[in-house]
Amino acid sequence: MNDEIVYGRNSVGELLKADKPINKILFQSEGTGTHYQELIELARNKRVPFQFVEKSALDRLTGHAKHQGVLAYVAPREYAEVEDILNSARSKGEDPFILVLDEIEDPHNLGALIRTVDAVGAHGVIIPKRRSVGLTATVSKTSAGAVEHVLVVRVTNLVQTLEELKKEGCWIAGAEAGGTEAFSLDLTGPRVLVIGSEGKGISRLVRETCDVMVSLPMKGKINSLNASVAGSVLLYEVLRQRQFKG
């Protein structure tokens, strides 16, 4: 799978109208027109992330092609819905086991975590639309193909999504230093694991939505782990407890 760049007002407009999986749209910051404004409004209504850049940036990205001031990064595969993840768990007769990533921006971390999600048999991954890497070629490569087998959902509001998962009976555990040691907690049952961003960790509102904060014991000089490493260890702890209980 490769990242696809689509440019031109009509081409990008058709992608938006067809609800194709778009990671981000770049609009030229200089000069506007009626059609241009219509695309901006359409992107806003479709909740597709967009930003304004200099014309020179669009020229460089398109090889100086006639881009008409707009360029879209198209995801290499379709995103799923939260209900798809829940249905996957139901179809297997299993309690939901979901990974939520709060503003993970490194595609290598996302790819590595998707690979682990597939390995432990979790039912899917949820990421936010903004301030987060989406499905890209780098993510696909890092996942070693697991992205083809794991349901990935992009949502506008993580807090609202977590609240909806609570109504489905899921228990939300956020990973954060200073939390209760994960190895001493019961992580079985309908479970959502939240991993925060590489630098800031879990955002305040998401943290306040979690039912419990969990951590890993740190015996060395370094007091933190890479997001994909910490997430993978916790995912395997959930799997271990599930297998032991089963």
Coordinates of C-alpha atoms in Angstrom, one line a residue:
M1 CA 0.0 0.0 0.0
N2 CA 1.3 3.5 -0.8
D3 CA 0.2 6.9 0.3
E4 CA -1.8 8.5 -2.5
I5 CA -1.8 12.2 -3.2
V6 CA -4.8 13.6 -5.1
Y7 CA -4.8 17.3 -6.2
G8 CA -7.1 19.6 -8.1
R9 CA -10.4 21.1 -7.0
N10 CA -12.7 18.7 -8.9
S11 CA -10.7 15.6 -7.9
V12 CA -10.6 16.5 -4.2
G13 CA -14.2 17.5 -4.3
E14 CA -15.3 14.2 -5.6
L15 CA -13.3 12.4 -2.9
L16 CA -15.1 14.4 -0.3
K17 CA -18.5 13.9 -1.8
A18 CA -17.8 10.1 -2.0
D19 CA -16.7 10.0 1.7
K20 CA -13.3 8.5 0.7
P21 CA -10.8 8.0 3.6
I22 CA -8.8 11.3 3.6
N23 CA -6.1 11.8 6.1
K24 CA -5.7 15.5 5.5
I25 CA -6.3 18.2 2.9
L26 CA -3.9 21.1 2.2
F27 CA -5.3 24.3 0.9
Q28 CA -3.3 27.1 -0.6
S29 CA -3.2 30.0 1.8
E30 CA -3.0 32.7 -0.9
G31 CA -6.0 33.6 -3.0
T32 CA -9.5 32.2 -2.7
G33 CA -12.5 31.7 -4.9
T34 CA -16.1 30.5 -4.6
H35 CA -15.3 26.9 -5.6
Y36 CA -12.3 27.0 -3.2
Q37 CA -14.5 28.1 -0.3
E38 CA -17.0 25.4 -1.1
L39 CA -14.3 22.8 -0.7
I40 CA -13.2 24.2 2.6
E41 CA -16.8 24.1 3.9
L42 CA -17.3 20.6 2.6
A43 CA -14.1 19.4 4.4
R44 CA -15.3 21.1 7.5
N45 CA -18.8 19.5 7.3
K46 CA -17.2 16.1 6.6
R47 CA -14.9 16.6 9.6
V48 CA -11.8 16.0 7.5
P49 CA -8.7 17.6 8.9
F50 CA -7.2 20.4 6.8
Q51 CA -4.7 23.2 6.9
F52 CA -3.4 26.1 4.9
V53 CA 0.0 26.1 3.3
E54 CA 2.1 28.3 1.0
K55 CA 1.7 27.7 -2.8
S56 CA 5.4 26.7 -2.9
A57 CA 4.6 23.8 -0.6
L58 CA 1.9 22.5 -2.9
D59 CA 4.2 23.0 -5.9
R60 CA 6.9 20.9 -4.3
L61 CA 4.5 18.1 -3.3
T62 CA 2.9 17.9 -6.7
G63 CA 6.1 18.3 -8.8
H64 CA 4.8 21.7 -9.9
A65 CA 1.7 20.2 -11.5
K66 CA -1.5 22.2 -11.9
H67 CA -2.9 21.6 -8.4
Q68 CA -5.4 24.5 -8.3
G69 CA -4.5 25.2 -4.7
V70 CA -5.7 22.0 -3.1
L71 CA -4.1 18.6 -2.3
A72 CA -5.5 15.6 -0.4
Y73 CA -3.6 12.8 1.3
V74 CA -5.8 9.7 0.8
A75 CA -5.6 6.8 3.3
P76 CA -4.4 3.5 1.8
R77 CA -7.4 1.7 3.2
E78 CA -10.9 2.4 4.5
Y79 CA -11.4 3.2 8.2
A80 CA -13.9 1.2 10.2
E81 CA -16.6 2.3 12.6
V82 CA -16.7 1.7 16.4
E83 CA -19.7 -0.6 15.9
D84 CA -17.5 -2.8 13.6
I85 CA -15.1 -3.4 16.4
L86 CA -17.9 -4.3 18.8
N87 CA -19.5 -6.6 16.3
S88 CA -16.1 -8.3 15.7
A89 CA -16.0 -9.1 19.4
R90 CA -19.6 -10.3 19.5
S91 CA -19.1 -12.6 16.4
K92 CA -16.3 -14.3 18.2
G93 CA -18.2 -14.6 21.5
E94 CA -15.5 -12.5 23.3
D95 CA -15.5 -9.5 25.5
P96 CA -14.4 -6.4 23.6
F97 CA -10.6 -5.7 23.8
I98 CA -9.8 -2.3 22.2
L99 CA -6.8 -0.1 22.0
V100 CA -7.3 3.7 22.1
L101 CA -4.4 5.9 21.1
D102 CA -4.5 9.5 22.3
E103 CA -2.6 11.7 19.8
I104 CA 0.1 9.3 18.7
E105 CA 2.0 11.2 16.0
D106 CA 4.8 8.8 15.1
P107 CA 3.7 6.4 12.3
H108 CA 6.3 3.8 13.5
N109 CA 4.6 3.7 16.9
L110 CA 1.2 3.3 15.4
G111 CA 2.3 0.6 13.0
A112 CA 4.1 -1.3 15.8
L113 CA 1.0 -1.1 18.0
I114 CA -1.3 -2.3 15.2
R115 CA 1.0 -5.3 14.7
T116 CA 0.8 -6.1 18.4
V117 CA -3.0 -5.6 18.4
D118 CA -3.2 -8.3 15.7
A119 CA -0.8 -10.6 17.6
V120 CA -2.8 -10.5 20.9
G121 CA -6.2 -10.9 19.1
A122 CA -7.6 -7.5 20.2
H123 CA -10.6 -6.4 18.2
G124 CA -9.5 -2.9 17.0
V125 CA -7.7 0.4 17.4
I126 CA -9.3 3.8 17.8
I127 CA -7.5 7.1 17.0
P128 CA -8.5 10.7 16.9
K129 CA -8.9 12.6 13.6
R130 CA -6.8 15.5 14.8
R131 CA -3.3 15.7 16.2
S132 CA -2.7 12.1 15.3
V133 CA -1.1 10.1 12.5
G134 CA -3.5 8.3 10.3
L135 CA -3.1 5.2 8.2
T136 CA -0.1 5.8 5.9
A137 CA 2.3 3.7 3.9
T138 CA 4.9 4.0 6.8
V139 CA 2.3 2.7 9.2
S140 CA 1.4 -0.2 6.9
K141 CA 5.1 -1.1 6.5
T142 CA 5.9 -0.9 10.2
S143 CA 2.8 -3.1 11.0
A144 CA 4.3 -5.8 8.7
G145 CA 0.9 -6.1 7.0
A146 CA -1.2 -6.3 10.2
V147 CA -3.0 -3.1 9.1
E148 CA -4.9 -5.3 6.6
H149 CA -6.3 -7.4 9.4
V150 CA -6.9 -4.9 12.2
L151 CA -10.0 -2.6 12.3
V152 CA -8.8 1.0 12.7
V153 CA -11.4 3.7 13.6
R154 CA -10.9 7.5 13.4
V155 CA -13.2 9.6 15.6
T156 CA -13.8 13.3 16.1
N157 CA -14.1 13.1 19.9
L158 CA -12.2 10.5 21.9
V159 CA -13.9 11.4 25.2
Q160 CA -17.4 11.0 23.7
T161 CA -16.3 7.7 22.1
L162 CA -15.0 6.4 25.5
E163 CA -18.3 7.3 27.1
E164 CA -20.1 5.4 24.5
L165 CA -17.9 2.4 25.1
K166 CA -18.6 2.6 28.8
K167 CA -22.3 2.3 28.0
E168 CA -21.4 -0.9 26.1
G169 CA -20.0 -2.2 29.4
C170 CA -16.3 -1.6 28.7
W171 CA -13.9 -0.7 31.5
I172 CA -11.4 2.0 30.5
A173 CA -7.7 1.7 31.7
G174 CA -5.3 4.6 30.9
A175 CA -1.5 4.0 30.9
E176 CA 0.3 6.6 32.9
A177 CA 3.3 6.7 35.2
G178 CA 2.2 6.7 38.8
G179 CA -0.9 4.6 38.1
T180 CA -1.7 1.3 39.8
E181 CA 0.8 -1.4 38.6
A182 CA -0.9 -3.3 35.8
F183 CA 0.3 -6.7 36.9
S184 CA -1.7 -6.4 40.1
L185 CA -5.0 -5.4 38.5
D186 CA -7.7 -7.5 37.0
L187 CA -7.7 -6.5 33.3
T188 CA -10.1 -9.2 32.1
G189 CA -13.7 -8.5 30.9
P190 CA -14.7 -5.8 28.4
R191 CA -11.5 -3.8 28.3
V192 CA -10.3 -0.6 26.6
L193 CA -6.6 0.3 27.0
V194 CA -5.6 4.0 26.4
I195 CA -2.1 4.9 25.4
G196 CA -1.1 8.6 25.4
S197 CA 1.2 10.5 23.0
E198 CA 4.9 10.2 22.9
G199 CA 5.6 13.5 24.7
K200 CA 2.5 14.6 26.6
G201 CA 0.9 11.3 27.5
I202 CA -2.9 11.1 27.9
S203 CA -4.7 14.4 27.6
R204 CA -6.6 15.7 30.7
L205 CA -10.1 15.1 29.5
V206 CA -9.3 11.6 28.3
R207 CA -7.6 10.9 31.6
E208 CA -10.6 12.0 33.5
T209 CA -12.8 9.7 31.5
C210 CA -10.7 6.6 32.3
D211 CA -11.9 4.3 35.1
V212 CA -8.4 3.5 36.3
M213 CA -4.8 4.5 35.5
V214 CA -2.2 1.8 35.1
S215 CA 1.5 1.7 35.0
L216 CA 4.4 -0.7 34.5
P217 CA 7.1 -1.2 37.1
M218 CA 10.4 0.6 36.2
K219 CA 13.5 -0.7 37.9
G220 CA 16.2 1.0 35.8
K221 CA 17.5 4.6 35.4
I222 CA 15.0 5.5 32.7
N223 CA 11.5 6.2 34.0
S224 CA 9.5 5.9 30.8
L225 CA 9.1 3.6 27.8
N226 CA 8.4 4.3 24.1
A227 CA 4.6 4.4 23.5
S228 CA 4.6 1.3 21.3
V229 CA 6.7 -0.7 23.8
A230 CA 4.6 0.2 26.8
G231 CA 1.4 -0.4 24.9
S232 CA 2.6 -3.8 23.6
V233 CA 3.6 -4.9 27.1
L234 CA 0.2 -3.9 28.5
L235 CA -1.7 -5.5 25.6
Y236 CA 0.1 -8.8 26.3
E237 CA -0.7 -8.5 30.0
V238 CA -4.4 -8.3 29.1
L239 CA -4.0 -11.3 26.8
R240 CA -2.1 -13.3 29.6
Q241 CA -4.9 -12.6 32.1
R242 CA -7.6 -13.6 29.6
Q243 CA -5.9 -16.8 28.8
F244 CA -5.3 -17.6 32.5
K245 CA -8.9 -16.8 33.4
G246 CA -10.1 -18.8 30.5

